[in-house]
Amino acid sequence: MQTGMSLGLLAGLMVCGLVLLLVSGNARMHGWYVLACGFALAGFAGLDRIAPGSSLAHWAASALTLWAACRVAFARQLLRLNRLAPRLDRIALGLLAALAAATIHAAIDTRLPWILRVLQALVAASTVLLAVGALTVRRRMPWPALLFCVGAVLMLAGVSAAHLPAWGAQPWTPGHASLAQAAVIAELALLALAAAARIRDERALEARAQALMAAPGIDALTGAASEAGFELRGEEWLREDRSFSLMLIGLNGFDAVYERHGQAGGDAVLAAIAQRLREQVRADDMVARLGPDSFAILLVGMPPRQKLAEMAIRIETAGARPVAHEGRLLAGGEISMGIACHPGDGDTLAGLLEAAERALAHCNRQRMGPAYVFANELGRAS
């Protein structure tokens, strides 16, 4: 009865995998999960019902070897190792090749203890590797990584304690694989939850992206205000006769980032820099993206000059930090800033932008000195 319950749970997990496949439409990932459940079901059913000395017993072990291979293939897709941890992904591909070779050999070799000894070693090695991969990507997908690590711990505990033909000191008889069955079922259940968590996270990101694209005055890539949003806020403050400061920020040599790391890498650096800029301002201030490699900050009020200089230094430091993307650290390049203040440097938004652009251009030309220039300083120098 215990084995029948285990097989029923595995069949239920197969159905769960099919539901996830239909919901997500990601056959490349969830198809491996359904296959893993199916091969685990076939393997444990065979080991429980076929006599140990039967020539057919090794075919049940072959099914378990295929379960292990499908499990690794699913985990690679779930954790996006090919993009987020490419070095670990190459090792996982090597383990997949070893499992494929073990499956072919198991179909020929009838020595059941030897097959299961190899399977135990490969399952343990792949579990440790994939757990390291989950820890590597935990910041990008926290819940899937956490659930996977819990499943890995259960799998290692079950594989270590299970009494399969070659794993225990006593001869195997049908029904003694209950610990292994429990470990496999528990991990597959947690993997289903991890897959559901990833679907939820992806849907949330899609909804946020659509909301940003639909929101007026928002740059969809970075989440900062667009040029139109920047102009609306600036003109509003001018009509209200507010005092405010404008920091025009240029990313020097940013084209080289796209050349070295491609479109995805450059977009990731831009989004990270926009987020770091937002971390430097208050709720009433605005960060806007004005061009492919330029941002602007509108600071309400008239902060003291020293405060603006300190903020510019913080922005320079934050922008110099590398950006983590797909397992690599990408450098965004140097930042230069031109700072103009209303009403001292202009009475219109166009005039303030022109003053800040002159200051930014002067900052780019000078070889020594800070990464920022005040427009009124430039006027006195002239």
PDB file of C-alpha atoms in Angstrom, residues 6-18 20 30-45 63-64 66-71 74 184-185 187-192:
ATOM      1  CA  SER A   6       4.020   6.708  -3.711  1.00  0.00           C
ATOM      2  CA  LEU A   7       3.189   5.780  -7.291  1.00  0.00           C
ATOM      3  CA  GLY A   8      -0.117   7.636  -7.010  1.00  0.00           C
ATOM      4  CA  LEU A   9       1.680  10.751  -5.813  1.00  0.00           C
ATOM      5  CA  LEU A  10       4.123  10.535  -8.724  1.00  0.00           C
ATOM      6  CA  ALA A  11       1.196  10.242 -11.137  1.00  0.00           C
ATOM      7  CA  GLY A  12      -0.395  13.288  -9.494  1.00  0.00           C
ATOM      8  CA  LEU A  13       2.843  15.255  -9.920  1.00  0.00           C
ATOM      9  CA  MET A  14       2.851  14.339 -13.609  1.00  0.00           C
ATOM     10  CA  VAL A  15      -0.607  15.874 -13.922  1.00  0.00           C
ATOM     11  CA  CYS A  16       0.613  18.941 -12.016  1.00  0.00           C
ATOM     12  CA  GLY A  17       3.493  19.259 -14.479  1.00  0.00           C
ATOM     13  CA  LEU A  18       1.080  19.105 -17.401  1.00  0.00           C
ATOM     14  CA  LEU A  20       2.086  24.054 -15.393  1.00  0.00           C
ATOM     15  CA  HIS A  30       7.943  21.751 -18.052  1.00  0.00           C
ATOM     16  CA  GLY A  31       8.212  18.952 -20.588  1.00  0.00           C
ATOM     17  CA  TRP A  32      11.373  17.792 -18.800  1.00  0.00           C
ATOM     18  CA  TYR A  33       9.480  17.865 -15.495  1.00  0.00           C
ATOM     19  CA  VAL A  34       6.674  15.671 -16.837  1.00  0.00           C
ATOM     20  CA  LEU A  35       9.228  13.213 -18.228  1.00  0.00           C
ATOM     21  CA  ALA A  36      11.086  13.149 -14.912  1.00  0.00           C
ATOM     22  CA  CYS A  37       7.866  12.248 -13.089  1.00  0.00           C
ATOM     23  CA  GLY A  38       7.041   9.584 -15.671  1.00  0.00           C
ATOM     24  CA  PHE A  39      10.435   7.885 -15.540  1.00  0.00           C
ATOM     25  CA  ALA A  40      10.473   7.983 -11.725  1.00  0.00           C
ATOM     26  CA  LEU A  41       7.040   6.354 -11.742  1.00  0.00           C
ATOM     27  CA  ALA A  42       8.165   3.651 -14.173  1.00  0.00           C
ATOM     28  CA  GLY A  43      11.437   3.025 -12.353  1.00  0.00           C
ATOM     29  CA  PHE A  44      10.016   2.615  -8.862  1.00  0.00           C
ATOM     30  CA  ALA A  45       7.056   0.598 -10.108  1.00  0.00           C
ATOM     31  CA  ALA A  63      14.139   4.345 -16.152  1.00  0.00           C
ATOM     32  CA  LEU A  64      15.514   5.850 -12.936  1.00  0.00           C
ATOM     33  CA  LEU A  66      16.448   8.676 -17.332  1.00  0.00           C
ATOM     34  CA  TRP A  67      14.598  10.325 -14.409  1.00  0.00           C
ATOM     35  CA  ALA A  68      17.922  11.688 -13.150  1.00  0.00           C
ATOM     36  CA  ALA A  69      18.778  13.038 -16.615  1.00  0.00           C
ATOM     37  CA  CYS A  70      15.383  14.722 -17.085  1.00  0.00           C
ATOM     38  CA  ARG A  71      15.668  16.189 -13.588  1.00  0.00           C
ATOM     39  CA  PHE A  74      14.573  20.618 -16.013  1.00  0.00           C
ATOM     40  CA  VAL A 184      12.168  11.757  -5.119  1.00  0.00           C
ATOM     41  CA  ILE A 185       8.520  12.628  -4.482  1.00  0.00           C
ATOM     42  CA  GLU A 187      11.898  16.957  -4.381  1.00  0.00           C
ATOM     43  CA  LEU A 188       9.555  16.742  -7.372  1.00  0.00           C
ATOM     44  CA  ALA A 189       6.815  18.419  -5.321  1.00  0.00           C
ATOM     45  CA  LEU A 190       9.184  21.245  -4.352  1.00  0.00           C
ATOM     46  CA  LEU A 191      10.331  21.577  -7.961  1.00  0.00           C
ATOM     47  CA  ALA A 192       6.700  22.008  -9.003  1.00  0.00           C
TER      48      ALA A 192
END
